[in-house]
mmCIF file of C-alpha atoms in Angstrom:
data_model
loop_
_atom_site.group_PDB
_atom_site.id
_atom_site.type_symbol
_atom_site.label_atom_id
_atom_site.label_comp_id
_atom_site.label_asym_id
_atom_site.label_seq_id
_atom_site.Cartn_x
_atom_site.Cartn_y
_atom_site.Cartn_z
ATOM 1 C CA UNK A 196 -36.229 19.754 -31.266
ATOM 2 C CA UNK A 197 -39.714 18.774 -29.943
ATOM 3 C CA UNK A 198 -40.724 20.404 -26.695
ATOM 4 C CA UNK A 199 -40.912 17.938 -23.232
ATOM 5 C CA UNK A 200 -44.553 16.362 -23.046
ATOM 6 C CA UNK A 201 -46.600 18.519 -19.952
ATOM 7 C CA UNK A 202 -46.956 16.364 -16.682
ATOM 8 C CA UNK A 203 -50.397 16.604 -17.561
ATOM 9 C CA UNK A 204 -50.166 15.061 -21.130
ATOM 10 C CA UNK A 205 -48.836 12.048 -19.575
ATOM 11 C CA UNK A 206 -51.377 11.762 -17.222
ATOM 12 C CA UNK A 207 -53.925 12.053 -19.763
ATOM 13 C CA UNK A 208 -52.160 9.337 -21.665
ATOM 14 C CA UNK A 209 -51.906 6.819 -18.418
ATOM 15 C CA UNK A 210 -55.743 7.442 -17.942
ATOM 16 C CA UNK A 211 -56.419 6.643 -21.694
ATOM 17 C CA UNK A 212 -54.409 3.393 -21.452
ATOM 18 C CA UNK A 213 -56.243 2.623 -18.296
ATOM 19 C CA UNK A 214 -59.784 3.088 -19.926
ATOM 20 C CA UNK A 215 -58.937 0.559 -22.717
ATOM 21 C CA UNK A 216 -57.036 -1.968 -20.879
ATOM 22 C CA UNK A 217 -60.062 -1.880 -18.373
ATOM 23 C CA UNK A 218 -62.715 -2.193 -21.793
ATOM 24 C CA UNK A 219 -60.372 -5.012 -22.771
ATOM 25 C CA UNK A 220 -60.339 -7.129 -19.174
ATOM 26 C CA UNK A 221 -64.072 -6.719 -20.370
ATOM 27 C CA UNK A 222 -63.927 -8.253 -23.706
ATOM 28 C CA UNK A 223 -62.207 -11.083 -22.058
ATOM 29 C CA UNK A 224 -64.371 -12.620 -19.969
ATOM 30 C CA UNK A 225 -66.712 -12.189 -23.055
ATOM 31 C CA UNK A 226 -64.397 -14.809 -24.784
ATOM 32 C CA UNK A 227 -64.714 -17.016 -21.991
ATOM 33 C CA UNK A 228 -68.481 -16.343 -21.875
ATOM 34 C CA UNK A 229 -68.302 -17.587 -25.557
ATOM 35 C CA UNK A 230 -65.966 -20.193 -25.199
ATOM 36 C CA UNK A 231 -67.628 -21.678 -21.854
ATOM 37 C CA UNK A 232 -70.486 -22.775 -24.110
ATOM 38 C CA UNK A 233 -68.071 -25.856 -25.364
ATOM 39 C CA UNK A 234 -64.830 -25.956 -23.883
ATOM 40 C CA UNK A 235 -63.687 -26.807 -19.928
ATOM 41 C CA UNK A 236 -62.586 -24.221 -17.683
ATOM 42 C CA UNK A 237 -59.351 -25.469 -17.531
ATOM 43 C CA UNK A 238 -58.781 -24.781 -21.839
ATOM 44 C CA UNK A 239 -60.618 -21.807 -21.150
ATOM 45 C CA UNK A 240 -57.714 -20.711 -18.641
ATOM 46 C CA UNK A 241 -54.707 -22.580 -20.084
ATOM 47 C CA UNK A 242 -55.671 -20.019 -23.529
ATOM 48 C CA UNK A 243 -55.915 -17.173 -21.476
ATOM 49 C CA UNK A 244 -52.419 -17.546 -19.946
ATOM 50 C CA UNK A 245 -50.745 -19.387 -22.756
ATOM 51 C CA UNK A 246 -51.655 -17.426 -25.640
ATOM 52 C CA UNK A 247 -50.955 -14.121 -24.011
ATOM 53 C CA UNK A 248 -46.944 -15.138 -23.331
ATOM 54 C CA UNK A 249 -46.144 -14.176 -27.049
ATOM 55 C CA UNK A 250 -47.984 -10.567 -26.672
ATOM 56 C CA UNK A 251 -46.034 -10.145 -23.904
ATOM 57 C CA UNK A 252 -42.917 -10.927 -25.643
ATOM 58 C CA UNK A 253 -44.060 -8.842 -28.481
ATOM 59 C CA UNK A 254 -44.767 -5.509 -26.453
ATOM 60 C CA UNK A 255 -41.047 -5.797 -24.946
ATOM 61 C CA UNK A 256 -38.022 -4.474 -26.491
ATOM 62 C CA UNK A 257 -35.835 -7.366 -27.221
ATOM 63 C CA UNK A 258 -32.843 -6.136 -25.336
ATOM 64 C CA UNK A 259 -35.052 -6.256 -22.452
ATOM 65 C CA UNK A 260 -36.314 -10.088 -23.205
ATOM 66 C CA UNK A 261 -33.495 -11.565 -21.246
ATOM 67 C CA UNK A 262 -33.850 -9.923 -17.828
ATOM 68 C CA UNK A 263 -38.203 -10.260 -18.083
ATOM 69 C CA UNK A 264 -37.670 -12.630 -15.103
ATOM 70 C CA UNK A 265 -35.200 -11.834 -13.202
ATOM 71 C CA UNK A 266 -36.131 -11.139 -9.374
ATOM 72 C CA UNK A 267 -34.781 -10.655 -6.049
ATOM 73 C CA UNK A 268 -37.586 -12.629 -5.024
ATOM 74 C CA UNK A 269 -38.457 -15.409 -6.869
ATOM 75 C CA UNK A 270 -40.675 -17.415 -4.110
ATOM 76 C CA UNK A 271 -42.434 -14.350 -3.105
ATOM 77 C CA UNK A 272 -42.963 -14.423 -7.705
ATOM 78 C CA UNK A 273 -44.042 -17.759 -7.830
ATOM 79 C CA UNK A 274 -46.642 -17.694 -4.692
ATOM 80 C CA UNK A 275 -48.181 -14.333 -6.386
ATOM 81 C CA UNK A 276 -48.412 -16.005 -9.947
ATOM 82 C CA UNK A 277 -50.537 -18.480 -8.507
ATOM 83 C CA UNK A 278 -53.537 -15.824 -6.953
ATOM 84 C CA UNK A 279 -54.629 -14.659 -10.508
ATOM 85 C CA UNK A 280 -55.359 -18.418 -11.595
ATOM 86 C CA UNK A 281 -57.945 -18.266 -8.742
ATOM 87 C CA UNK A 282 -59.358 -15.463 -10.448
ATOM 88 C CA UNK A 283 -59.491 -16.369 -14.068
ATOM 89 C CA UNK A 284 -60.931 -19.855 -12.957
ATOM 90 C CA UNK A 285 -63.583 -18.066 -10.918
ATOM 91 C CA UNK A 286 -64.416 -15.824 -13.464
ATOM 92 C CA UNK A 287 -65.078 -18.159 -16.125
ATOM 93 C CA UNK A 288 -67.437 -19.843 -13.976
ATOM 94 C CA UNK A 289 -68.806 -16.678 -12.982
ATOM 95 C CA UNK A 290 -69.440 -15.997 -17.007
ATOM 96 C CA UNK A 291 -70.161 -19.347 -17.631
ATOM 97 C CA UNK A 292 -73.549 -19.278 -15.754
ATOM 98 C CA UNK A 293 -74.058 -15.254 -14.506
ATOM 99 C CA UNK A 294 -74.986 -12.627 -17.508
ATOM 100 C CA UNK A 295 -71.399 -10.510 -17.761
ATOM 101 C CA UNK A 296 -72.219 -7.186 -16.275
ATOM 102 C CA UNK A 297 -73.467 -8.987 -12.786
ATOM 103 C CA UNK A 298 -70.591 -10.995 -12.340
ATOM 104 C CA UNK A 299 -68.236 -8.215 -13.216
ATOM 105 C CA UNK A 300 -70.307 -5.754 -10.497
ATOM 106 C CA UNK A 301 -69.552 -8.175 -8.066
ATOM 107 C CA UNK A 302 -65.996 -8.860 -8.888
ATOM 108 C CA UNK A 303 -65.692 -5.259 -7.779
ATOM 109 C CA UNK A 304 -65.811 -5.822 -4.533
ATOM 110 C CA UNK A 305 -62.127 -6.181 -4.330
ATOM 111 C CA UNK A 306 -60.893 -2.553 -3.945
ATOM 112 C CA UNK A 307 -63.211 -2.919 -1.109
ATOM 113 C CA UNK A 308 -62.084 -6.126 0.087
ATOM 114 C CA UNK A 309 -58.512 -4.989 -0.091
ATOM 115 C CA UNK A 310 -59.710 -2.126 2.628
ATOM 116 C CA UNK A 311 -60.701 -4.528 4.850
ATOM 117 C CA UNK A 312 -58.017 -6.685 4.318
ATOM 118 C CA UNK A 313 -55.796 -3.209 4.959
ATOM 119 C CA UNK A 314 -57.152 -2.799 8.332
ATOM 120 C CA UNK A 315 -57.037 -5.787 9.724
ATOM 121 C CA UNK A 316 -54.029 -7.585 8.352
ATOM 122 C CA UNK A 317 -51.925 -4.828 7.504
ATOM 123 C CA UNK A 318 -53.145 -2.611 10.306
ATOM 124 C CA UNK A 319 -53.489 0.237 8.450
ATOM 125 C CA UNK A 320 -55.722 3.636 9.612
ATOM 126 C CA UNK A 321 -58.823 3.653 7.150
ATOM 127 C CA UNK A 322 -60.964 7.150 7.269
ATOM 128 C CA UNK A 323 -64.091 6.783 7.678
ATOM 129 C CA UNK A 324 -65.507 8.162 4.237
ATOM 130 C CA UNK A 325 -63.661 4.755 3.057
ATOM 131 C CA UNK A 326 -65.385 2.890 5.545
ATOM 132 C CA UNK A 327 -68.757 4.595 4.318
ATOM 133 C CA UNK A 328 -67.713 4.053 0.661
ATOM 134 C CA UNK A 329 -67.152 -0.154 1.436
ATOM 135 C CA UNK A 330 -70.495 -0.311 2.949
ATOM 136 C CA UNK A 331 -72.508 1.270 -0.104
ATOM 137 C CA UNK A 332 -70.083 -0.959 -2.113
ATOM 138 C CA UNK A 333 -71.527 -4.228 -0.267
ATOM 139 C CA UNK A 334 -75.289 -3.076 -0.422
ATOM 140 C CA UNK A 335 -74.835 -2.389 -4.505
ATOM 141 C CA UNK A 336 -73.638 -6.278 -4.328
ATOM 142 C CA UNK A 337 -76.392 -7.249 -2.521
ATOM 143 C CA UNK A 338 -78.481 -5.234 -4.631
ATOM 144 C CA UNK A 339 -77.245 -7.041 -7.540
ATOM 145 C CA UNK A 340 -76.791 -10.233 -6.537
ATOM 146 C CA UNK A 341 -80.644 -9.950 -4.387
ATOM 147 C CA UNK A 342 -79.447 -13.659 -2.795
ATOM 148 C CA UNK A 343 -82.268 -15.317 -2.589
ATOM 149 C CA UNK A 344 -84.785 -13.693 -4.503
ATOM 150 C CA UNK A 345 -83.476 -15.275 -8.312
ATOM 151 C CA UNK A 346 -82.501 -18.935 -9.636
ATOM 152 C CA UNK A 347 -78.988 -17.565 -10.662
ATOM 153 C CA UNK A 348 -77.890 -15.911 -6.810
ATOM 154 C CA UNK A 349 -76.325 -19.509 -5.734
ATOM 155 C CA UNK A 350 -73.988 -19.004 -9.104
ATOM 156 C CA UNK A 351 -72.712 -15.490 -7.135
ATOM 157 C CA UNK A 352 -70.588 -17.040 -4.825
ATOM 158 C CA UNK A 353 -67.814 -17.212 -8.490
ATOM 159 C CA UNK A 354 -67.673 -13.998 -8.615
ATOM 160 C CA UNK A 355 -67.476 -13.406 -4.724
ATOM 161 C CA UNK A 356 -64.434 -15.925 -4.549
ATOM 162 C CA UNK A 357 -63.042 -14.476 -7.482
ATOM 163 C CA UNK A 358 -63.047 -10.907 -5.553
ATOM 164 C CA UNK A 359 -61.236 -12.466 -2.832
ATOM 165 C CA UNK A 360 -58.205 -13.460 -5.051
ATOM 166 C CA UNK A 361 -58.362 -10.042 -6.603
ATOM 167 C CA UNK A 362 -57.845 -8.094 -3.254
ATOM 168 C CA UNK A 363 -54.652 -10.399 -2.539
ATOM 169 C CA UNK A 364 -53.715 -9.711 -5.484
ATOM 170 C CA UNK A 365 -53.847 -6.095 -5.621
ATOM 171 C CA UNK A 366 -52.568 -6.610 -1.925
ATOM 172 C CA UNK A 367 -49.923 -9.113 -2.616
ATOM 173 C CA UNK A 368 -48.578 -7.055 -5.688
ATOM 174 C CA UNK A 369 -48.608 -3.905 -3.546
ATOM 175 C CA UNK A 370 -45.937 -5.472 -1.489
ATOM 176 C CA UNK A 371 -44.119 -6.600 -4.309
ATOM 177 C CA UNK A 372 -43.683 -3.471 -5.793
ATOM 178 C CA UNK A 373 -42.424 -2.043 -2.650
ATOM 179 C CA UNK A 374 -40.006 -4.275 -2.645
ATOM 180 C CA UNK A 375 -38.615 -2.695 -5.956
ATOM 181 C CA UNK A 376 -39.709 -5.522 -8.287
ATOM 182 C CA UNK A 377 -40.774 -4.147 -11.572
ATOM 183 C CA UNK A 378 -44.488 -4.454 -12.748
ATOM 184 C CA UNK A 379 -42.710 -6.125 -16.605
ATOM 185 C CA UNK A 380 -41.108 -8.515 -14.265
ATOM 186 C CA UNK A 381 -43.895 -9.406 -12.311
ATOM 187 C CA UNK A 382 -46.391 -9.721 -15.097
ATOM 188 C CA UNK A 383 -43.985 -12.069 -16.841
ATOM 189 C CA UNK A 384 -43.819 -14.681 -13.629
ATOM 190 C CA UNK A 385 -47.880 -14.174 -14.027
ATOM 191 C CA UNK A 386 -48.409 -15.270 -17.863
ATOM 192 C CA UNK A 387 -45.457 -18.155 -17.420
ATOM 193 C CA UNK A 388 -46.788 -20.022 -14.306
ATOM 194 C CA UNK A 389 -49.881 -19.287 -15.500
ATOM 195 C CA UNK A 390 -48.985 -21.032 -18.581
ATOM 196 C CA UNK A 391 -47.509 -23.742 -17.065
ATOM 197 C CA UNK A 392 -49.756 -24.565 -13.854
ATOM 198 C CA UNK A 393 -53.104 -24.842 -16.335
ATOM 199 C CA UNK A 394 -51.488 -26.714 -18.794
ATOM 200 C CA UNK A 395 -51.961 -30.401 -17.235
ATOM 201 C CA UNK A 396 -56.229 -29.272 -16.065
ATOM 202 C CA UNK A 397 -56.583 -28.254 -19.243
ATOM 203 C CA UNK A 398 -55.329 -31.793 -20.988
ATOM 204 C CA UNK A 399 -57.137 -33.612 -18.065
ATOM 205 C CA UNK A 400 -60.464 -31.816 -19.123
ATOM 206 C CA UNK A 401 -59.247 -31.420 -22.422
ATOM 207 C CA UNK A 402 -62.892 -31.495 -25.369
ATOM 208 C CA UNK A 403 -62.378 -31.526 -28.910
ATOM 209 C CA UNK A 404 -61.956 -28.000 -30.646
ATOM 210 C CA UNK A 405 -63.507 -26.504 -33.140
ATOM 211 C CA UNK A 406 -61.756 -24.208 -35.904
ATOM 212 C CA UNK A 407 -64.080 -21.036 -34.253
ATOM 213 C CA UNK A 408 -62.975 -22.213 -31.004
ATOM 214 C CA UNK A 409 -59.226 -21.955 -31.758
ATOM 215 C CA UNK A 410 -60.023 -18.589 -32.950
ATOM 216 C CA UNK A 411 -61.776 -17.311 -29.665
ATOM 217 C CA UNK A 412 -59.157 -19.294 -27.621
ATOM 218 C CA UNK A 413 -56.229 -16.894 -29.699
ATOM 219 C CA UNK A 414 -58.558 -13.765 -29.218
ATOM 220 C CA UNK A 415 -58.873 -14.256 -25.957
ATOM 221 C CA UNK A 416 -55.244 -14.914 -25.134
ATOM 222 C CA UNK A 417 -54.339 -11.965 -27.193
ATOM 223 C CA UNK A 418 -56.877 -9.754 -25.582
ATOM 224 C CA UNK A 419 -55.528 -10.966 -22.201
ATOM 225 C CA UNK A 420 -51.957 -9.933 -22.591
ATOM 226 C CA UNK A 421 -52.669 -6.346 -24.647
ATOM 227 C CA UNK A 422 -54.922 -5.340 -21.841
ATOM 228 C CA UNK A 423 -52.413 -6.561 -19.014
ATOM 229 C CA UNK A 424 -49.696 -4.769 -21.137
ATOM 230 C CA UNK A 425 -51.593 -1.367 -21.222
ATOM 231 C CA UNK A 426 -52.056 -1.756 -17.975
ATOM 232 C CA UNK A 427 -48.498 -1.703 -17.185
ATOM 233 C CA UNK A 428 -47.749 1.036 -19.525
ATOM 234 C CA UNK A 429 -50.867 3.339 -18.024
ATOM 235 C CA UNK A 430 -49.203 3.036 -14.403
ATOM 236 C CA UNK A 431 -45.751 4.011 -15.835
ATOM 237 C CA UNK A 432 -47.775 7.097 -16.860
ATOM 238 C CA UNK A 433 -49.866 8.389 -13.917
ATOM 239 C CA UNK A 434 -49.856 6.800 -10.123
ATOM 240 C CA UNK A 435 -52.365 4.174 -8.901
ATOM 241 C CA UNK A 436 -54.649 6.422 -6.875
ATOM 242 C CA UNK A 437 -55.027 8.664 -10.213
ATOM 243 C CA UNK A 438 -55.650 5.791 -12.537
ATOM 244 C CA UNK A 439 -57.907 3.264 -10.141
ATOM 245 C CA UNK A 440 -61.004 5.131 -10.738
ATOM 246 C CA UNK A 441 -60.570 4.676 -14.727
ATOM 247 C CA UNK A 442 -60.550 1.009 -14.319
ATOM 248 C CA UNK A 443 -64.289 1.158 -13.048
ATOM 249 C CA UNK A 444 -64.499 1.333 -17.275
ATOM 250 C CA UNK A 445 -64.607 -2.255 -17.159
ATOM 251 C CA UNK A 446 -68.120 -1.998 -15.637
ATOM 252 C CA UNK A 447 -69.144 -0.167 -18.618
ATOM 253 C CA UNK A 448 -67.999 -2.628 -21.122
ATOM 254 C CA UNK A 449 -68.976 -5.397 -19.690
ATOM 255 C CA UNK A 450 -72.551 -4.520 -19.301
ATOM 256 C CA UNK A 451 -72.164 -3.250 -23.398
ATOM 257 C CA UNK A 452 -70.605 -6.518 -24.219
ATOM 258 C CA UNK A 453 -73.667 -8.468 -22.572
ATOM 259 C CA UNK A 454 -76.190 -5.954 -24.431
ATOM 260 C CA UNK A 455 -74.866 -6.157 -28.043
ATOM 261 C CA UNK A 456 -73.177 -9.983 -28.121
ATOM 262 C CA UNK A 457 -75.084 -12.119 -25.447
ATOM 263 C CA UNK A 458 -78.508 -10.356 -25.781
ATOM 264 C CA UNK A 459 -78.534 -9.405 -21.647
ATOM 265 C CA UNK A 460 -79.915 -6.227 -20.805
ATOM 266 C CA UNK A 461 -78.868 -5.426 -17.276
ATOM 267 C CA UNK A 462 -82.107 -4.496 -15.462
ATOM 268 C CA UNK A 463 -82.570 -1.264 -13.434
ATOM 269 C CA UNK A 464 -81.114 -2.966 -9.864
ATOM 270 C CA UNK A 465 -78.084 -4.062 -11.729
ATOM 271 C CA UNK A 466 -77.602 -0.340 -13.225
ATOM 272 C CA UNK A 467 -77.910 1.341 -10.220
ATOM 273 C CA UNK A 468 -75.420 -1.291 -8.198
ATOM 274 C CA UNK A 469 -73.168 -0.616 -11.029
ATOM 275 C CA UNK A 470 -73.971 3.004 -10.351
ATOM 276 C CA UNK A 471 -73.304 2.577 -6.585
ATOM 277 C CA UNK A 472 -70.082 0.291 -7.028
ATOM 278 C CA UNK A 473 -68.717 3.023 -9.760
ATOM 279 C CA UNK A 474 -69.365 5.914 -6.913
ATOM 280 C CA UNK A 475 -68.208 4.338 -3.628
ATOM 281 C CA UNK A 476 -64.882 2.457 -5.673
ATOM 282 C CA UNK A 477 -63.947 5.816 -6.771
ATOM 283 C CA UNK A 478 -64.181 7.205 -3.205
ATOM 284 C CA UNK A 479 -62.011 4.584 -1.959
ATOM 285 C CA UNK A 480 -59.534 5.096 -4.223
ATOM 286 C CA UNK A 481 -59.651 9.337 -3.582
ATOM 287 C CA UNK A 482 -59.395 8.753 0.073
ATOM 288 C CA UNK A 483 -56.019 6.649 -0.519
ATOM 289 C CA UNK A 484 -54.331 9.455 -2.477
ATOM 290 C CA UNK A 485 -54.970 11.705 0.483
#
């Protein structure tokens, strides 16, 4: 009889999952860097969503297929599917015209967002080394982003928008989750609406497709729904405020991604924002385990 895994090998395992699913959010918006050069944002999103539904189906026992979407709450579902879809849209504007690590840098200014957000909506008590650790977060924006001062910082406000649906989403799931809905369940009502709602933008916009384009349209679909399922699993491992600082990984990737496949060496500002971001985000998510 095998001995019990340690508390601590499951941890370890969570954290793993969390590092790859965060490497893989990376790789995708490097499909839709690749696939922005030719196809409309909405195929671009209608792939993401639509072509992840079977991975999700895939990484789910079948006895458990039948009860993916059931919910106490389906309005409460519904109105949460629809905040990602601001994202993804965002982002592949944000990719479309922004070099990968810079609009990923300022994409993380949701954790930070979400503090705000905590304080004044929810009310919340926020220490101050949080509200210390937002404020770097915003100058390593600025640093990046340097409005102004390059012909690319109009194309920043993507990214920025594309924060704001993140923090409601981490917000709106939050509450969710409180609620006792399960994270399968939830991501299900995600990929299906998803599905669904970009279907008709992306035959509206719909451009011919190439044979390579069907091929980045599966990867990236595929890509989509293995790093949303790790996700999942990585939390049923370890607790948010243990795995939140592992998903700063995505920072990493992205900026390798632009390096080796687009040819886009971040320059020194952009490293030390994603320096700064890494360091503050990691705070913020320390002082909420405490």
């Amino acid at each position: 009889m095998a001995a019990p895994e340690l508390p601590t090998q499951q941890v370890m395992r969570g954290i793993v999952l969390m590092i790859v699913a965060a490497s893989l959010f990376a790789c995708v918006d490097g499909f839709s860097k690749l696939l922005a050069e030719t196809q409309s944002v909405g195929q671009i999103v209608w792939a993401r969503y639509t072509m992840a539904v079977p991975v999700l189906f895939a990484t789910t026992a079948p006895s458990h297929w039948r009860s993916l979407f059931r919910t106490s709450r389906p309005l409460a579902q519904l109105g949460r599917a629809f905040i990602p879809l601001g994202t993804s849209v965002t982002m592949v504007l944000s990719v479309r015209y922004l070099p990968l690590a810079e609009a990923t840098v300022i994409l993380f200014t949701a954790p930070f967002l979400v503090v705000l957000l905590s304080a004044l909506v929810l009310k919340e008590r926020v220490p101050v080394i949080t509200w210390m650790a937002v404020i770097v977060g915003f100058a390593a924006v600025i640093l990046v982003a340097r409005p102004g001062f390059g012909t690319m910082s109009g194309y920043m406000v993507f990214p920025l928008i594309g924060a704001l649906f993140f923090a409601a989403f981490q917000l709106v799931t939050r509450w969710l989750r409180a609620g006792g809905e399960t994270a399968h369940t939830t991501l299900a009502w995600t990929l299906a609406v998803g599905a669904v709602i970009s279907a008709p933008f992306a035959f509206l916009t719909w451009v011919p497709v190439s044979a390579e384009a069907w091929l980045l349209m599966a990867g990236l679909g595929i890509v989509f729904g293995l790093a949303q399922a790790l996700m999942v699993r990585a939390y049923a491992h370890a607790s948010a405020g243990v795995l939140t600082p592992f998903s700063y990984a995505q920072l990493v990737a992205a900026a390798i991604i632009g390096m080796v496949v687009f040819a886009a060496v971040p320059d020194v500002w952009t490293v030390v924002g994603i320096v700064m971001i890494t360091i503050a985000g990691i705070t913020v998510a320390r002082a909420r385990r405490s």
